[in-house]
Short mmCIF file of C-alpha atoms and ligand atoms in Angstrom, two decimals:
data_model
loop_
_atom_site.label_atom_id
_atom_site.label_comp_id
_atom_site.label_asym_id
_atom_site.label_seq_id
_atom_site.Cartn_x
_atom_site.Cartn_y
_atom_site.Cartn_z
CA UNK A 208 47.04 29.25 156.88
CA UNK A 209 44.96 28.37 153.62
CA UNK A 210 42.08 30.45 152.62
CA UNK A 211 39.20 28.71 151.25
CA UNK A 212 37.15 30.98 148.72
CA UNK A 213 33.58 29.74 147.72
CA UNK A 214 33.44 29.07 144.08
CA UNK A 215 31.41 31.46 142.14
CA UNK A 216 27.74 30.55 141.43
CA UNK A 217 26.87 29.08 138.02
CA UNK A 218 23.42 28.35 136.55
CA UNK A 219 21.86 25.98 138.82
CA UNK A 220 18.81 24.86 141.00
CA UNK A 221 17.55 26.00 144.35
CA UNK A 222 18.70 23.87 147.17
CA UNK A 223 18.40 23.64 151.08
CA UNK A 224 22.19 23.76 151.41
CA UNK A 225 22.74 26.96 149.25
CA UNK A 226 19.89 28.87 151.04
CA UNK A 227 21.39 28.12 154.32
CA UNK A 228 24.94 29.01 153.21
CA UNK A 229 26.32 31.98 155.00
CA UNK A 230 26.66 33.89 151.77
CA UNK A 231 22.69 33.49 151.14
CA UNK A 232 21.92 34.26 154.89
CA UNK A 233 23.75 37.36 154.71
CA UNK A 234 21.69 38.42 151.67
CA UNK A 235 18.52 37.35 153.42
CA UNK A 236 19.29 39.85 156.33
CA UNK A 237 20.11 42.60 154.07
CA UNK A 238 16.75 42.07 152.21
CA UNK A 239 15.07 42.29 155.66
CA UNK A 240 13.68 38.75 155.28
CA UNK A 241 13.72 35.90 157.98
CA UNK A 242 17.33 34.32 157.01
CA UNK A 243 15.98 30.95 158.24
CA UNK A 244 12.92 30.89 155.84
CA UNK A 245 13.21 27.93 153.47
CA UNK A 246 11.47 29.54 150.43
CA UNK A 247 12.51 29.28 146.90
CA UNK A 248 11.40 33.06 146.33
CA UNK A 249 13.88 34.12 149.01
CA UNK A 250 16.44 31.68 147.14
CA UNK A 251 15.95 33.54 144.00
CA UNK A 252 16.56 37.14 145.41
CA UNK A 253 19.65 35.80 147.15
CA UNK A 254 20.88 33.96 144.16
CA UNK A 255 20.60 37.07 141.71
CA UNK A 256 22.18 39.15 144.61
CA UNK A 257 25.08 36.89 145.21
CA UNK A 258 25.51 36.21 141.45
CA UNK A 259 25.99 39.75 140.73
CA UNK A 260 27.84 40.85 143.78
CA UNK A 261 30.57 38.01 143.18
CA UNK A 262 30.97 39.45 139.42
CA UNK A 263 31.60 43.05 140.81
CA UNK A 264 28.37 44.27 139.74
CA UNK A 265 26.99 45.99 143.00
CA UNK A 266 28.99 49.17 143.31
CA UNK A 267 28.71 52.74 142.22
CA UNK A 268 29.58 53.39 138.33
CA UNK A 269 27.69 50.06 137.49
CA UNK A 270 24.32 50.23 135.52
CA UNK A 271 21.44 47.69 135.93
CA UNK A 272 18.20 46.81 134.09
CA UNK A 273 15.57 44.94 135.89
CA UNK A 274 12.60 43.20 133.99
CA UNK A 275 9.14 42.46 135.57
CA UNK A 276 10.30 43.69 138.77
CA UNK A 277 6.86 43.60 140.35
CA UNK A 278 7.20 44.24 144.16
CA UNK A 279 10.68 42.59 144.55
CA UNK A 280 13.23 44.25 146.62
CA UNK A 281 16.20 43.94 144.12
CA UNK A 282 15.97 47.30 142.47
CA UNK A 283 16.04 49.14 146.04
CA UNK A 284 18.99 46.56 147.37
CA UNK A 285 20.96 47.44 144.08
CA UNK A 286 20.39 51.05 144.20
CA UNK A 287 21.50 51.33 147.85
CA UNK A 288 24.91 49.82 146.63
CA UNK A 289 25.15 52.69 144.23
CA UNK A 290 24.24 50.78 141.03
CA UNK A 291 22.07 53.13 138.47
CA UNK A 292 19.02 51.15 138.02
CA UNK A 293 16.41 51.06 135.52
CA UNK A 294 13.65 49.15 136.87
CA UNK A 295 10.73 47.82 134.51
CA UNK A 296 7.44 46.13 134.47
CA UNK A 297 4.80 45.51 131.92
CA UNK A 298 2.42 48.43 131.09
CA UNK A 299 -0.09 48.77 133.85
CA UNK A 300 -3.36 48.37 131.79
CA UNK A 301 -2.05 45.06 130.27
CA UNK A 302 -0.97 44.10 133.93
CA UNK A 303 -4.21 44.57 135.09
CA UNK A 304 -5.98 42.53 132.57
CA UNK A 305 -3.71 39.62 133.18
CA UNK A 306 -4.22 39.83 136.95
CA UNK A 307 -0.78 40.88 138.20
CA UNK A 308 -2.14 44.17 139.62
CA UNK A 309 -4.99 42.37 141.67
CA UNK A 310 -2.49 39.93 143.21
CA UNK A 311 -0.03 42.79 143.98
CA UNK A 312 2.65 41.41 141.70
CA UNK A 313 3.13 44.34 139.64
CA UNK A 314 5.10 47.60 139.70
CA UNK A 315 3.29 50.58 138.15
CA UNK A 316 6.01 52.94 139.01
CA UNK A 317 8.95 53.66 141.27
CA UNK A 318 6.73 54.48 144.41
CA UNK A 319 6.50 50.92 145.34
CA UNK A 320 10.01 49.64 144.73
CA UNK A 321 11.41 51.00 148.04
CA UNK A 322 8.65 50.17 150.30
CA UNK A 323 11.03 48.03 152.48
CA UNK A 324 13.14 51.02 153.04
CA UNK A 325 16.27 49.06 151.79
CA UNK A 326 17.68 52.35 150.16
CA UNK A 327 17.42 55.96 151.66
CA UNK A 328 14.51 57.51 149.78
CA UNK A 329 16.62 60.17 148.34
CA UNK A 330 19.35 57.90 147.20
CA UNK A 331 16.97 55.64 145.77
CA UNK A 332 15.26 58.50 143.78
CA UNK A 333 18.70 59.46 142.49
CA UNK A 334 19.82 55.99 141.41
CA UNK A 335 16.53 54.26 140.06
CA UNK A 336 14.20 55.04 137.44
CA UNK A 337 11.17 53.29 135.83
CA UNK A 338 9.66 52.49 132.60
CA UNK A 339 7.05 50.13 131.25
CA UNK A 340 8.68 47.38 129.18
CA UNK A 341 7.29 44.38 127.36
CA UNK A 342 9.73 41.45 127.99
CA UNK A 343 8.33 40.07 124.49
CA UNK A 344 9.36 43.40 122.85
CA UNK A 345 12.34 44.87 124.41
CA UNK A 346 12.74 48.46 123.20
CA UNK A 347 15.94 48.90 121.07
CA UNK A 348 17.04 51.72 122.98
CA UNK A 349 17.77 49.63 126.17
CA UNK A 350 21.35 48.73 125.61
CA UNK A 351 24.77 49.07 127.17
CA UNK A 352 23.92 48.11 130.60
CA UNK A 353 26.59 46.03 132.85
CA UNK A 354 23.90 43.76 134.15
CA UNK A 355 20.20 42.78 133.41
CA UNK A 356 18.10 40.50 135.76
CA UNK A 357 14.73 39.23 136.15
CA UNK A 358 12.99 37.16 138.97
CA UNK A 359 10.18 34.65 138.51
CA UNK A 360 9.36 36.47 135.30
CA UNK A 361 10.16 34.75 132.13
CA UNK A 362 7.96 31.67 132.52
CA UNK A 363 4.96 34.15 132.08
CA UNK A 364 5.74 35.36 128.51
CA UNK A 365 3.10 33.07 126.91
CA UNK A 366 5.32 29.92 125.84
CA UNK A 367 8.42 28.04 126.40
CA UNK A 368 9.81 29.72 123.05
CA UNK A 369 8.63 33.23 124.26
CA UNK A 370 10.80 32.67 127.62
CA UNK A 371 13.93 31.39 125.56
CA UNK A 372 13.80 34.24 123.08
CA UNK A 373 13.62 36.73 126.07
CA UNK A 374 16.84 35.49 127.65
CA UNK A 375 18.48 35.56 124.11
CA UNK A 376 17.13 39.10 123.32
CA UNK A 377 17.94 40.45 126.69
CA UNK A 378 21.75 39.80 126.01
CA UNK A 379 21.60 42.67 123.58
CA UNK A 380 20.83 44.96 126.50
CA UNK A 381 24.39 44.17 128.02
CA UNK A 382 27.72 45.87 127.29
CA UNK A 383 30.50 43.37 125.95
CA UNK A 384 31.34 41.19 129.08
CA UNK A 385 28.19 42.14 130.73
CA UNK A 386 26.23 39.63 132.97
CA UNK A 387 22.70 38.39 132.85
CA UNK A 388 20.97 36.57 135.83
CA UNK A 389 17.39 35.36 135.64
CA UNK A 390 15.65 33.15 137.85
CA UNK A 391 12.42 31.01 136.73
CA UNK A 392 10.33 27.83 137.07
CA UNK A 393 12.06 24.31 136.71
CA UNK A 394 10.05 21.10 136.13
CA UNK A 395 12.25 18.74 137.90
CA UNK A 396 9.95 15.70 137.47
CA UNK A 397 9.75 15.68 133.58
CA UNK A 398 12.37 16.19 130.89
CA UNK A 399 9.44 15.74 128.42
CA UNK A 400 5.84 16.48 129.12
CA UNK A 401 5.38 20.07 130.80
CA UNK A 402 3.47 23.06 130.43
CA UNK A 403 4.50 24.66 127.21
CA UNK A 404 1.98 27.28 126.69
CA UNK A 405 -0.22 29.75 128.95
CA UNK A 406 0.06 32.11 131.65
CA UNK A 407 2.69 30.18 133.44
CA UNK A 408 5.06 27.54 131.52
CA UNK A 409 7.59 25.18 133.22
CA UNK A 410 11.09 24.72 131.75
CA UNK A 411 12.71 21.44 131.58
CA UNK A 412 16.38 20.59 131.49
CA UNK A 413 16.28 20.45 127.90
CA UNK A 414 14.84 23.93 127.66
CA UNK A 415 17.77 25.31 129.68
CA UNK A 416 20.10 23.28 127.33
CA UNK A 417 18.49 25.16 124.52
CA UNK A 418 19.00 28.28 126.10
CA UNK A 419 22.66 27.57 126.61
CA UNK A 420 23.03 26.43 123.00
CA UNK A 421 21.51 29.40 121.53
CA UNK A 422 23.60 31.80 123.80
CA UNK A 423 26.96 30.03 122.91
CA UNK A 424 25.86 30.09 119.25
CA UNK A 425 25.92 33.93 119.83
CA UNK A 426 29.31 33.80 121.50
CA UNK A 427 28.19 34.30 124.98
CA UNK A 428 29.11 32.04 128.09
CA UNK A 429 26.92 30.04 130.33
CA UNK A 430 27.62 26.75 132.19
CA UNK A 431 24.71 24.60 133.44
CA UNK A 432 24.93 22.74 136.59
CA UNK A 433 21.65 20.33 137.42
CA UNK A 434 22.98 18.86 140.99
CA UNK A 435 19.87 18.53 143.06
CA UNK A 436 20.08 18.85 146.57
CA UNK A 437 20.00 16.04 149.17
CA UNK A 438 19.13 17.60 152.39
CA UNK A 439 15.35 17.07 153.92
CA UNK A 440 13.90 20.27 152.42
CA UNK A 441 15.09 19.38 149.06
CA UNK A 442 12.62 16.30 149.19
CA UNK A 443 9.68 18.00 150.55
CA UNK A 444 7.02 19.07 148.01
CA UNK A 445 4.62 21.82 148.81
CA UNK A 446 0.98 21.33 147.75
CA UNK A 447 -1.85 24.02 146.87
CA UNK A 448 -2.53 26.35 148.57
CA UNK A 449 1.16 26.41 149.25
CA UNK A 450 1.18 27.45 153.00
CA UNK A 451 4.00 25.32 154.37
CA UNK A 452 6.99 26.93 155.80
CA UNK A 453 9.18 24.87 153.56
CA UNK A 454 8.71 25.76 149.92
CA UNK A 455 11.66 24.81 147.83
CA UNK A 456 9.62 22.51 145.72
CA UNK A 457 6.10 22.45 144.94
CA UNK A 458 3.55 20.63 143.00
CA UNK A 459 2.41 22.56 139.87
CA UNK A 460 -0.24 20.74 137.40
CA UNK A 461 1.40 17.46 137.31
CA UNK A 462 5.01 18.33 137.96
CA UNK A 463 7.27 18.77 140.77
CA UNK A 464 8.82 22.17 140.23
CA UNK A 465 11.55 24.28 141.69
CA UNK A 466 13.40 27.26 140.85
CA UNK A 467 16.45 27.44 138.45
CA UNK A 468 18.73 30.39 138.16
CA UNK A 469 20.65 31.27 135.10
CA UNK A 470 24.02 33.24 134.93
CA UNK A 471 25.20 34.24 131.36
CA UNK A 472 28.22 36.58 130.38
CA UNK A 473 27.83 38.52 127.27
CA UNK A 474 30.53 37.89 124.44
CA UNK A 475 33.35 40.53 124.81
C1 SAM B 140 5.24 36.50 139.43
S1 SAM B 140 5.49 38.21 139.33
C2 SAM B 140 7.20 38.47 139.78
C3 SAM B 140 7.56 39.90 140.09
C4 SAM B 140 8.74 40.18 140.80
N1 SAM B 140 9.87 39.97 139.71
C5 SAM B 140 9.06 39.14 141.82
O1 SAM B 140 10.00 38.41 141.73
O2 SAM B 140 8.27 39.35 142.84
C6 SAM B 140 5.54 38.29 137.39
C7 SAM B 140 5.93 39.58 137.04
O3 SAM B 140 5.93 39.55 135.58
C8 SAM B 140 5.34 40.62 134.97
N2 SAM B 140 5.26 40.34 133.51
C9 SAM B 140 4.37 39.26 132.92
N3 SAM B 140 4.49 39.37 131.67
C10 SAM B 140 5.10 40.43 131.18
C11 SAM B 140 5.68 40.90 130.12
N4 SAM B 140 5.24 40.39 128.91
N5 SAM B 140 6.65 41.80 130.15
C12 SAM B 140 6.94 42.45 131.33
N6 SAM B 140 6.66 42.04 132.38
C13 SAM B 140 5.69 40.91 132.62
C14 SAM B 140 4.13 40.94 135.71
O4 SAM B 140 3.72 42.34 135.53
C15 SAM B 140 4.85 40.82 137.27
O5 SAM B 140 5.48 41.91 137.57
#
């Protein structure tokens, strides 16, 4: 009998086919989410978890650094696998001023990070620590991690250039051969006009190509895939106030957007 193994994930956009794959459904179940939910946020969490798992990163002895963790479930998921996690988010006062606290999207400390109960509390408190970190000014002592991750965050750093700089700078937090996984907004309808500055920016294909160019110049490894999905949910665009059950693509400003994930391997 021939064993067919799934190809490893590369940098790519969110699609219905991937979210419905058995690999992603298994992560959705572990995240205590409704596995059939066709939502790009769920895709982002499953993508990050699957990318790290298939690179051997979700096991005891591994160290992970999360940026802008907010109220996401990944720090507790990774801690439950035995990973030593440093979870970070921006300074609480600054986050309050920017509206992240009022919308319940900011983590002020470790207490909110295991509220889904994905990790036994004693294990969580042993394996996970928290500190305030500005993604635009990563402290120099944050080095030597096996992996770094961020979900839905580097589009909020003020400009396209700030987002690109963050991805490049975060590679310095890794050991040689370490893995970075980040998800963000992808403007799928324009490779030209986009939101380039402000509270949320929208990355175009050419911006991801620029990220890859800069990472390659530093000796890191990244492969980009822009394959678009062709199933019904890939063609549905959710409109404000974004209440539809199907939410893989949405209209933001004048652009059709989705999520894009980046996986990069640090130079060894
Ligand atoms: C949309 S929320 C995403 C939160 C979480 N990662 C998730 O997926 O649910 C954006 C996050 O970015 C954080 N953030 C915004 N600007 C930041 C900065 N300059 N440095 C660190 N975190 C920042 C906010 O505090 C918030 O936690």
